[in-house]
GROMACS .gro file of C-alpha atoms in nm:
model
  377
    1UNK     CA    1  -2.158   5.827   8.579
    2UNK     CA    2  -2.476   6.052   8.444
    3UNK     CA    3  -2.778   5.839   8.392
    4UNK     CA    4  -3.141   5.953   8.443
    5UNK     CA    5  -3.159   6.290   8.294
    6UNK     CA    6  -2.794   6.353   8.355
    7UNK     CA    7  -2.786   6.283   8.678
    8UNK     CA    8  -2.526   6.082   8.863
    9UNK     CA    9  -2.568   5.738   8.951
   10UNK     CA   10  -2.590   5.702   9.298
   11UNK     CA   11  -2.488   5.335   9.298
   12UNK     CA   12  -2.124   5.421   9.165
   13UNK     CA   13  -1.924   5.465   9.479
   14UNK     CA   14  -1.696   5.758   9.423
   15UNK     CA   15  -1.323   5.775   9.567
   16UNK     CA   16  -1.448   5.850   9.912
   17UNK     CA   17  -1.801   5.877   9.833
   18UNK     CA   18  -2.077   5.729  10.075
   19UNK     CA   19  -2.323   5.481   9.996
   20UNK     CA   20  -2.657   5.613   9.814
   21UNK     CA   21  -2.802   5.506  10.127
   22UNK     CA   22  -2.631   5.305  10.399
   23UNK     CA   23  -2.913   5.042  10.452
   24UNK     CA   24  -2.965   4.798  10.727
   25UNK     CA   25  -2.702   4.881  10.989
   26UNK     CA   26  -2.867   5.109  11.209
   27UNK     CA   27  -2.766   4.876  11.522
   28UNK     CA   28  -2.362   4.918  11.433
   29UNK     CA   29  -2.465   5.268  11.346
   30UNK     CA   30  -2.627   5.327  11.680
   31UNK     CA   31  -2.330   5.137  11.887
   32UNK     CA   32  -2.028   5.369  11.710
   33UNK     CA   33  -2.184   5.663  11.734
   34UNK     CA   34  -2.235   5.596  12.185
   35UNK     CA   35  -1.786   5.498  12.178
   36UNK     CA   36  -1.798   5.854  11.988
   37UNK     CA   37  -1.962   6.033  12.255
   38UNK     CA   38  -1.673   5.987  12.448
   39UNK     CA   39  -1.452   6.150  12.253
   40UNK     CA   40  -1.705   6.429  12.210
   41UNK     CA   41  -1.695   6.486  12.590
   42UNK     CA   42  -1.315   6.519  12.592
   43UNK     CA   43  -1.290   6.180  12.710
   44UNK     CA   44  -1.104   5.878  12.593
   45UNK     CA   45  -1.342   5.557  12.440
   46UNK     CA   46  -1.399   5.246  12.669
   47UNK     CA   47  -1.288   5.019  12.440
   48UNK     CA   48  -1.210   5.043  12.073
   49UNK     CA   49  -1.441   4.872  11.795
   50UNK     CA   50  -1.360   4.588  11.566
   51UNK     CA   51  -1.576   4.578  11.237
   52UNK     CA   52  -1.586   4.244  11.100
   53UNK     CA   53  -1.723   4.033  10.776
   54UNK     CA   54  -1.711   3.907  10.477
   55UNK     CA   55  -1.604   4.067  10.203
   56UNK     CA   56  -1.804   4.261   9.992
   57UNK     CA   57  -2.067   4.343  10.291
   58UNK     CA   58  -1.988   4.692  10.308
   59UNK     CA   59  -1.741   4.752  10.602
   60UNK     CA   60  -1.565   5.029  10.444
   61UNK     CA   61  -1.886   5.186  10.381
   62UNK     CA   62  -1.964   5.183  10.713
   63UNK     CA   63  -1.615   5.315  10.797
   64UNK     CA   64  -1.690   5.600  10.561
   65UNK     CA   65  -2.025   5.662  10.738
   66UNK     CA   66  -1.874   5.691  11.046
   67UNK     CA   67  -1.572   5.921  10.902
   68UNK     CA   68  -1.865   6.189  10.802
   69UNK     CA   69  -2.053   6.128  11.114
   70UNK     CA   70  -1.721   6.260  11.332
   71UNK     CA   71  -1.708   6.521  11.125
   72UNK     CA   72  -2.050   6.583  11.109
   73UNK     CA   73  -2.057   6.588  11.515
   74UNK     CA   74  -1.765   6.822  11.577
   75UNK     CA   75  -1.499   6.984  11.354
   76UNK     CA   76  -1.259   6.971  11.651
   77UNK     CA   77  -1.215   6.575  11.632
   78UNK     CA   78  -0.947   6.444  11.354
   79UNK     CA   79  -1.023   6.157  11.156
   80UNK     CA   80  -0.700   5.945  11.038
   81UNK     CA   81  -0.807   5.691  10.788
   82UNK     CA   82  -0.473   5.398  10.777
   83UNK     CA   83  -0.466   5.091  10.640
   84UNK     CA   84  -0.178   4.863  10.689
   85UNK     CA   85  -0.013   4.943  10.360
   86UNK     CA   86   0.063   5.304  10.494
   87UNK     CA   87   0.169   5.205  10.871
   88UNK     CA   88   0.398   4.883  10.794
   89UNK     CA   89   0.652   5.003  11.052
   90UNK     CA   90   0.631   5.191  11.379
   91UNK     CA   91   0.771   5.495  11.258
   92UNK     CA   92   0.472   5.492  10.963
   93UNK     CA   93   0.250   5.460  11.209
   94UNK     CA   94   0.352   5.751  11.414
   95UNK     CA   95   0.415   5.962  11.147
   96UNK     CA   96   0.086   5.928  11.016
   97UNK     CA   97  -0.116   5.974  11.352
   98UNK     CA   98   0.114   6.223  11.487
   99UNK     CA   99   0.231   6.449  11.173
  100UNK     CA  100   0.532   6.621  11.285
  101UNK     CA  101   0.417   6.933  10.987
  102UNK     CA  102   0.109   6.979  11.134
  103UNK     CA  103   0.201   6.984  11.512
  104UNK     CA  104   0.503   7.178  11.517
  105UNK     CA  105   0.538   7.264  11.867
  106UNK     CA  106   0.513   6.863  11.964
  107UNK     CA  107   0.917   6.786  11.958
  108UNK     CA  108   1.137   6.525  12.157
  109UNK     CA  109   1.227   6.777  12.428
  110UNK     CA  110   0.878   6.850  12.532
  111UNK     CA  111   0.769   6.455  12.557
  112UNK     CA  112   0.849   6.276  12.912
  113UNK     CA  113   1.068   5.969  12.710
  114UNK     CA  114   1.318   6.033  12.422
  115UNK     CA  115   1.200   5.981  12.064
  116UNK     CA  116   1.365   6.050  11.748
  117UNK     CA  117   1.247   6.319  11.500
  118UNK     CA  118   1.399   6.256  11.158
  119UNK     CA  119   1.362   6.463  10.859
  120UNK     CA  120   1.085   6.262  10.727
  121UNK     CA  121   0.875   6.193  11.064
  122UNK     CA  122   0.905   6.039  11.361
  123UNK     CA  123   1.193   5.787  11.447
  124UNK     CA  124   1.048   5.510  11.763
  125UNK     CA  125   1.186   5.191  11.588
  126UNK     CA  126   1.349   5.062  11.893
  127UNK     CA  127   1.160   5.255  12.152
  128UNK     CA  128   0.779   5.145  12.104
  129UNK     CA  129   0.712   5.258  12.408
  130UNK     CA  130   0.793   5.617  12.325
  131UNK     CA  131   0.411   5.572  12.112
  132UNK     CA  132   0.197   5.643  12.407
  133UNK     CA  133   0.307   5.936  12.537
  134UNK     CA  134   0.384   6.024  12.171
  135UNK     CA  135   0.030   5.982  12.086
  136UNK     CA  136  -0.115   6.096  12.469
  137UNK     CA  137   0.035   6.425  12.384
  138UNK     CA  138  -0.112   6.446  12.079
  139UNK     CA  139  -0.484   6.367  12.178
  140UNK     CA  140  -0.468   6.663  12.444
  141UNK     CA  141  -0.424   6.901  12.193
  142UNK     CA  142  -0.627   6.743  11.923
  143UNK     CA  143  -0.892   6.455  12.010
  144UNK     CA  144  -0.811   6.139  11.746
  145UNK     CA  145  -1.085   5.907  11.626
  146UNK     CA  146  -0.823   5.648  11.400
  147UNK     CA  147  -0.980   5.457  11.153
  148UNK     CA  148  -0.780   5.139  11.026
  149UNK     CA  149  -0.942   4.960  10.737
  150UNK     CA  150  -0.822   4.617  10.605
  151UNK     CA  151  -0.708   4.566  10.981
  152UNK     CA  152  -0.627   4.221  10.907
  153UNK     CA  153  -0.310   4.293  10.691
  154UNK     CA  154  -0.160   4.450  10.962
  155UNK     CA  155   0.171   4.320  11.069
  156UNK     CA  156   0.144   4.180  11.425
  157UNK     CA  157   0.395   4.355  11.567
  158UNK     CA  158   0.298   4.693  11.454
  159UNK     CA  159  -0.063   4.571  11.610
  160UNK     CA  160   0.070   4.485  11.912
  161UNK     CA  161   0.237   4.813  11.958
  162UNK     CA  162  -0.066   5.033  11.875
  163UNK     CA  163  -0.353   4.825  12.097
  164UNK     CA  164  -0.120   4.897  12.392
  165UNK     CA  165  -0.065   5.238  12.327
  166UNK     CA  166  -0.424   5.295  12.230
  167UNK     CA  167  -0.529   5.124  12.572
  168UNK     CA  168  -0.289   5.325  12.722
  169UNK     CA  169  -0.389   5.642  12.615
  170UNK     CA  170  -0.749   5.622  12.628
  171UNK     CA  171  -0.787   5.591  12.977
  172UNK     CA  172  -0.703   5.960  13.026
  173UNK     CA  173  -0.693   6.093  12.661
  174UNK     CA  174  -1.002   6.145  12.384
  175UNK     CA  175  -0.913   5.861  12.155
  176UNK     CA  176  -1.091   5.585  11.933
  177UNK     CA  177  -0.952   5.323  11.718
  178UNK     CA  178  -1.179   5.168  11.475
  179UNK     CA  179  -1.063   4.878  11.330
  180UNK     CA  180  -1.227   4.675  11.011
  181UNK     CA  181  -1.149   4.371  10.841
  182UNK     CA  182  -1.235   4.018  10.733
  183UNK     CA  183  -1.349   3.729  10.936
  184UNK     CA  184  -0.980   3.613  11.038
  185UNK     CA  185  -0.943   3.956  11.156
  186UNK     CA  186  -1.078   3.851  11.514
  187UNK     CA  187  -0.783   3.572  11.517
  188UNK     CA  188  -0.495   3.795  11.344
  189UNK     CA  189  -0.550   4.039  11.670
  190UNK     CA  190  -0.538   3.744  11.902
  191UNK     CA  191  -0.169   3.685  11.768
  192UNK     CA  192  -0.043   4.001  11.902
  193UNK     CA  193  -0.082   3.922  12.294
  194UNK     CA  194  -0.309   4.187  12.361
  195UNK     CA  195  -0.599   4.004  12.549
  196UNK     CA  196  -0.761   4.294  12.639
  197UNK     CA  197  -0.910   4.365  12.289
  198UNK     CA  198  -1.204   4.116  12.356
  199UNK     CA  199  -1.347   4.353  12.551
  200UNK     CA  200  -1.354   4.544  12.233
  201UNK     CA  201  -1.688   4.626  12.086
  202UNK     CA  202  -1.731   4.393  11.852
  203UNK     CA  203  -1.962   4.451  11.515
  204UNK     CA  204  -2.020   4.166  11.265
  205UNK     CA  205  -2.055   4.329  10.918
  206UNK     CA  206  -2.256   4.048  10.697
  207UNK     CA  207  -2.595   4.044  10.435
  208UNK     CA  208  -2.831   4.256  10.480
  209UNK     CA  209  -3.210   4.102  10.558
  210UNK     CA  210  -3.498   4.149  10.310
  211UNK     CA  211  -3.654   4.443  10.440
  212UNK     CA  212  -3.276   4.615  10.433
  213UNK     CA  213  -3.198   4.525  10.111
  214UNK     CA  214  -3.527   4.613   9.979
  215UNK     CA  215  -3.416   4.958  10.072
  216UNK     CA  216  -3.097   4.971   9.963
  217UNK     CA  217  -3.228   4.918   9.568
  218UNK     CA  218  -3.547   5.130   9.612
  219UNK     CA  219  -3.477   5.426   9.835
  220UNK     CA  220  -3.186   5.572   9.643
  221UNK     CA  221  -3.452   5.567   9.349
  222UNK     CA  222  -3.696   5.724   9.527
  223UNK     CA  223  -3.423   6.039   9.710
  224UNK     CA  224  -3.319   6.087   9.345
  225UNK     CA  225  -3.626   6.048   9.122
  226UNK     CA  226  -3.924   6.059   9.380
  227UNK     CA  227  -4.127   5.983   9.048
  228UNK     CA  228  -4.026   5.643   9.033
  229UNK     CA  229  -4.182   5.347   9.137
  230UNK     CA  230  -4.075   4.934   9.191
  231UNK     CA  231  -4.295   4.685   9.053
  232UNK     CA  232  -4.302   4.450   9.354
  233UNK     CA  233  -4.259   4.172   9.112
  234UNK     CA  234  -3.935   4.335   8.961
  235UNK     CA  235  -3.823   4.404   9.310
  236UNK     CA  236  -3.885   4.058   9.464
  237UNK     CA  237  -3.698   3.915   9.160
  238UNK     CA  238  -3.422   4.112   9.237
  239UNK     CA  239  -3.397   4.052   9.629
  240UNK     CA  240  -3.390   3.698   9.508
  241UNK     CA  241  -3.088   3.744   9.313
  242UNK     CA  242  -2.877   3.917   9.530
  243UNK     CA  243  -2.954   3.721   9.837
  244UNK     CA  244  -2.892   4.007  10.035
  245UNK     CA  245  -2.483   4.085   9.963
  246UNK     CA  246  -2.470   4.448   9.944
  247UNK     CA  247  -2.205   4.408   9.615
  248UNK     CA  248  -2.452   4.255   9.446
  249UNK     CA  249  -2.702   4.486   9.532
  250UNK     CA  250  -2.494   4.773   9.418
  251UNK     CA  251  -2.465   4.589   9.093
  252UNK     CA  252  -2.829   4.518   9.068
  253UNK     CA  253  -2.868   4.962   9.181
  254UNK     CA  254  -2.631   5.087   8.913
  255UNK     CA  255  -2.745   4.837   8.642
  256UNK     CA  256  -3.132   4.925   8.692
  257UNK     CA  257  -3.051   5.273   8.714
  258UNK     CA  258  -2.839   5.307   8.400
  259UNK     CA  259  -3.167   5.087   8.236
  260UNK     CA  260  -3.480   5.266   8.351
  261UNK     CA  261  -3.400   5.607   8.237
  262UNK     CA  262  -3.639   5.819   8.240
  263UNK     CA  263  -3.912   5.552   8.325
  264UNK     CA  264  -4.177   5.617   8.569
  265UNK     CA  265  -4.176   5.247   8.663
  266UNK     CA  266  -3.902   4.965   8.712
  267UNK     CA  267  -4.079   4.643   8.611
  268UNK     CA  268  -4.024   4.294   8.494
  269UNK     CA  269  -3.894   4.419   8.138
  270UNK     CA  270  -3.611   4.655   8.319
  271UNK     CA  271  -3.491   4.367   8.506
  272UNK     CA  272  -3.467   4.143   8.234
  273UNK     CA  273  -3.283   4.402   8.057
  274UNK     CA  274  -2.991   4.443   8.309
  275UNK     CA  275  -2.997   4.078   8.416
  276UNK     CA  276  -2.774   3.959   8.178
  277UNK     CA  277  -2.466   4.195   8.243
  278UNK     CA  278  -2.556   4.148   8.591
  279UNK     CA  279  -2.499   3.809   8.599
  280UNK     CA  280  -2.183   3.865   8.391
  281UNK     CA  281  -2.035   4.032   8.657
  282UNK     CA  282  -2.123   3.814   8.891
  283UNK     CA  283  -1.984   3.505   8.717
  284UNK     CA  284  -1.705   3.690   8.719
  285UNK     CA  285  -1.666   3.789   9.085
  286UNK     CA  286  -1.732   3.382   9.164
  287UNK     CA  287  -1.433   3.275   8.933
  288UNK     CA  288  -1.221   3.548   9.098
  289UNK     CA  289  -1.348   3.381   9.434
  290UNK     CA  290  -1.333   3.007   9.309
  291UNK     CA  291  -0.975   3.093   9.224
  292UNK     CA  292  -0.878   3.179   9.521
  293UNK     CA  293  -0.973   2.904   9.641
  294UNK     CA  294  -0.781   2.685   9.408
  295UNK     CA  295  -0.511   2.861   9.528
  296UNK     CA  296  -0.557   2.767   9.879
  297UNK     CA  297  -0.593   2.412   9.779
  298UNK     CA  298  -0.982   2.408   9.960
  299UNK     CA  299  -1.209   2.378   9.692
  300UNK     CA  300  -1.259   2.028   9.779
  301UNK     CA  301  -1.349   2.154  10.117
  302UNK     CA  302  -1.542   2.425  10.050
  303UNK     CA  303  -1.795   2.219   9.781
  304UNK     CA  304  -1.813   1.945  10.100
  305UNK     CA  305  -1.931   2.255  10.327
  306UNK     CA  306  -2.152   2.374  10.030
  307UNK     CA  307  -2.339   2.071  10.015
  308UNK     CA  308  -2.363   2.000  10.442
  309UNK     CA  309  -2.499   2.378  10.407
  310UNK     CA  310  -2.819   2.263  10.149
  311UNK     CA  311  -3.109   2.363  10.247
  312UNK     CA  312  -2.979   2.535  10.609
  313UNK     CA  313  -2.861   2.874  10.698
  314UNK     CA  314  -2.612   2.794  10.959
  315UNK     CA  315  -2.400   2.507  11.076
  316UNK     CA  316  -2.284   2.418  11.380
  317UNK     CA  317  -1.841   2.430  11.449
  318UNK     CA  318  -1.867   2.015  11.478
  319UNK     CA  319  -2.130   1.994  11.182
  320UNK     CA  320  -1.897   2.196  10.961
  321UNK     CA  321  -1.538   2.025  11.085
  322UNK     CA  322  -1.739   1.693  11.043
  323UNK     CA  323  -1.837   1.797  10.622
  324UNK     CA  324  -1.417   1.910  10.620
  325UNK     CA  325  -1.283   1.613  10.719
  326UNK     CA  326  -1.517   1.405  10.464
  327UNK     CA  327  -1.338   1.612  10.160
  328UNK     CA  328  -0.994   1.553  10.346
  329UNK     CA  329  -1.039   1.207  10.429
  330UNK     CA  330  -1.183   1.078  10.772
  331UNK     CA  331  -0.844   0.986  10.879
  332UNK     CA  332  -0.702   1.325  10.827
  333UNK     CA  333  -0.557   1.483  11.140
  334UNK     CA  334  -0.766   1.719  11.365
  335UNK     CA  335  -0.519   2.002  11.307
  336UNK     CA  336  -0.568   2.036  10.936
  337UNK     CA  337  -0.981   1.982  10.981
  338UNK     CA  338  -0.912   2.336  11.203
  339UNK     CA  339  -0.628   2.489  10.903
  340UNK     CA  340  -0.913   2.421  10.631
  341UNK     CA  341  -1.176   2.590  10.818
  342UNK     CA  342  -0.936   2.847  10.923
  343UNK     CA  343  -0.880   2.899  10.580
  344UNK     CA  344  -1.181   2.893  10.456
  345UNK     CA  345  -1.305   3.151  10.702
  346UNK     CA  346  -1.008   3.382  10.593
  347UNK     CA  347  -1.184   3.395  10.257
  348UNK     CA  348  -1.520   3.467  10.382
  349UNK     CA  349  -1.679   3.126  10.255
  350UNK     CA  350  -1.774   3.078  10.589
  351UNK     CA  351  -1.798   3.309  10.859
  352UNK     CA  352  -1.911   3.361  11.276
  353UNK     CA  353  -2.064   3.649  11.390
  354UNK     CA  354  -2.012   3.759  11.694
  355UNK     CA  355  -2.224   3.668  11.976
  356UNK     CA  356  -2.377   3.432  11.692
  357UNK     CA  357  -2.301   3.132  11.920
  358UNK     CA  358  -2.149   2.842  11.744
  359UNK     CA  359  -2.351   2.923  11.440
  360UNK     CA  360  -2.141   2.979  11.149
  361UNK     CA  361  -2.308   3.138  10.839
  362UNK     CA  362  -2.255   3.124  10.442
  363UNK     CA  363  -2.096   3.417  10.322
  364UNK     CA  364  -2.264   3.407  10.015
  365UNK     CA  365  -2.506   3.112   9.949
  366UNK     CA  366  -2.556   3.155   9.561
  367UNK     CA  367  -2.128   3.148   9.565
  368UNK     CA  368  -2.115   2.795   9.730
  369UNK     CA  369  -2.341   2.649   9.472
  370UNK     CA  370  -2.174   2.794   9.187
  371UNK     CA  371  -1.867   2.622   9.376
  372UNK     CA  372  -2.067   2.235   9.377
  373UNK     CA  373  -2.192   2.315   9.021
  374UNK     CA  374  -1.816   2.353   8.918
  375UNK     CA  375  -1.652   2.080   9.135
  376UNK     CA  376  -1.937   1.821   9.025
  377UNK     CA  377  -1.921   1.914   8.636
   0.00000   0.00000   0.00000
């Protein structure tokens, strides 16, 4: 989309186009880029990494970062970007990490177990264990970095299969999975029997602080049109509004840009020009979000959480089963206190970080008042 002067506006995201700047995760930048020097040494990863968060936080970005980063590093490393809709059986999954067009000399008779080669790709169906060496094999002659977005869709089975081979081959092999996906992404993987992946590295995707999100809005300004300058005002106001959920940031970016033009300065008047279709779309992300809800028969639930959440940034697992079971009625049974939360953390309303402790977090503060304002009226 041209904007200022014809220029494009970096807060669009492009099909496969990075961030205008990738603010505030320098830590999960930092801790990727140390499992990747692995692979650059020939060597398989220690453990694979699990990206997790809310939605909306930016975990795809981050994927993306990463993608460029491997290629950045060393044009000998592939990149395979999967989600679960293109690996929903075995023989998807090996066809896409180990394309039979591209390594033509890799065939059935030079592997150490039988596995089928169809016309379309692999054929391991019934013979999961032929994925290992399958994939072994293919990591010696080209290392693999496999990045596997939405990992919380993926069917358990399928998982199951591809931790173990993954483990399996990365103790002799250069390989790195990469997995991202919502909060119940964490308990989707511990449904495949694979205990070992909480050893993984685990990275908890969420809002960005102030000083972060500050420079998400104003840095892509200033890389693009050095010229321009924030009114701290304007910029506080803003901050304010998004509450630190890079979406709404984005929406805040590409609004502001589209309204300051070729203006030297973004102040008070540019904001209160954009803040209107701003808020449009954000009313309309909550009643995509409150709908789901519905759906899920928790908005009950989720207004009692809103309102144990009032003036506090985190609750403790008892303090937030104890708000659940008020909306459900006290004499509801334990097991559907845990479903609701469950539930609600499969959303994102609510959400753990790891190594936060027993401290769960809001996934987006503003969200769970709109949610009281609408049960209440």
């Amino acid at each position: 989309m041209a904007t200022r002067s014809g220029q494009l506006n970096p807060f669009v995201p492009g099909s496969g186009r990075l961030p205008p700047y990738l603010a505030g995760r320098e830590t999960e930048q930092e801790r990727l880029r140390g499992l990747l020097a692995h692979v650059l040494a020939g060597q398989g990863a220690p453990r694979d990494a699990v990206l997790s968060g809310p939605r909306g936080n930016g975990k795809t970005a981050l994927l993306r970062w990463f993608e460029q980063a491997v290629g950045d590093a060393c044009a000998a490393v592939d990149v395979v970007w999967l989600t679960p809709s293109e690996a929903r059986t075995l023989d998807d999954l090996a066809t896409a990490l180990v394309p039979p067009g591209r390594f033509t000399t890799l065939r059935p008779d030079s592997l150490s177990v039988s596995v089928g080669l169809g016309k379309v790709g692999w054929q391991i169906a019934d013979r999961p264990g032929a994925l290992a060496p399958l994939l072994a094999e293919r990591c010696h002659r080209r290392p693999l970095v496999l990045l596997l977005d939405e990992a919380h869709t993926l069917d358990a089975g399928v998982g199951q299969v591809l931790l173990n081979a993954g483990q399996t081959v990365r103790a002799n092999s250069p390989f790195l999975l990469v997995m991202a996906g919502t909060p119940d992404l964490q308990r989707h993987l511990n449904t495949m029997a694979t205990t070992f992946w909480s050893r993984a590295e685990k990275l908890g995707i969420g809002r960005l602080d102030e000083d972060a999100a500050a420079a998400a809005i104003v840095q892509p300004f200033a890389d693009s049109v050095p010229e321009a300058a924030f009114d701290a005002d304007a910029l506080a106001e803003v901050l304010a509004e998004s509450q630190g959920y890079p979406y709404f940031l984005q929406l805040w970016g590409e609004s502001l840009w589209l309204a300051a033009r070729g203006a030297a300065r973004i102040d008070a008047s540019v904001v209160r020009t954009v803040r209107r279709s701003v808020e449009e779309s954000r009313l309309a992300y909550y009643e995509d979000r409150r709908d789901e809800l519905e759906r899920m028969n928790l908005l009950d639930a989720a207004a009692a959480v809103a309102a144990a959440y009032d003036g506090r940034t985190t609750l403790r697992g008892p303090e937030l089963d104890a708000a659940i079971s008020r909306a459900l009625g006290e004499g509801e049974a334990r097991a559907e206190v845990l479903r609701c939360r469950d539930a609600l953390a499969s959303t994102g309303y609510v959400w753990k970080p790891p190594a936060a402790g027993d401290a769960w977090q809001p996934g987006i503060p503003s969200f769970m008042g709109y949610v009281q304002e609408q049960q209440a009226g």
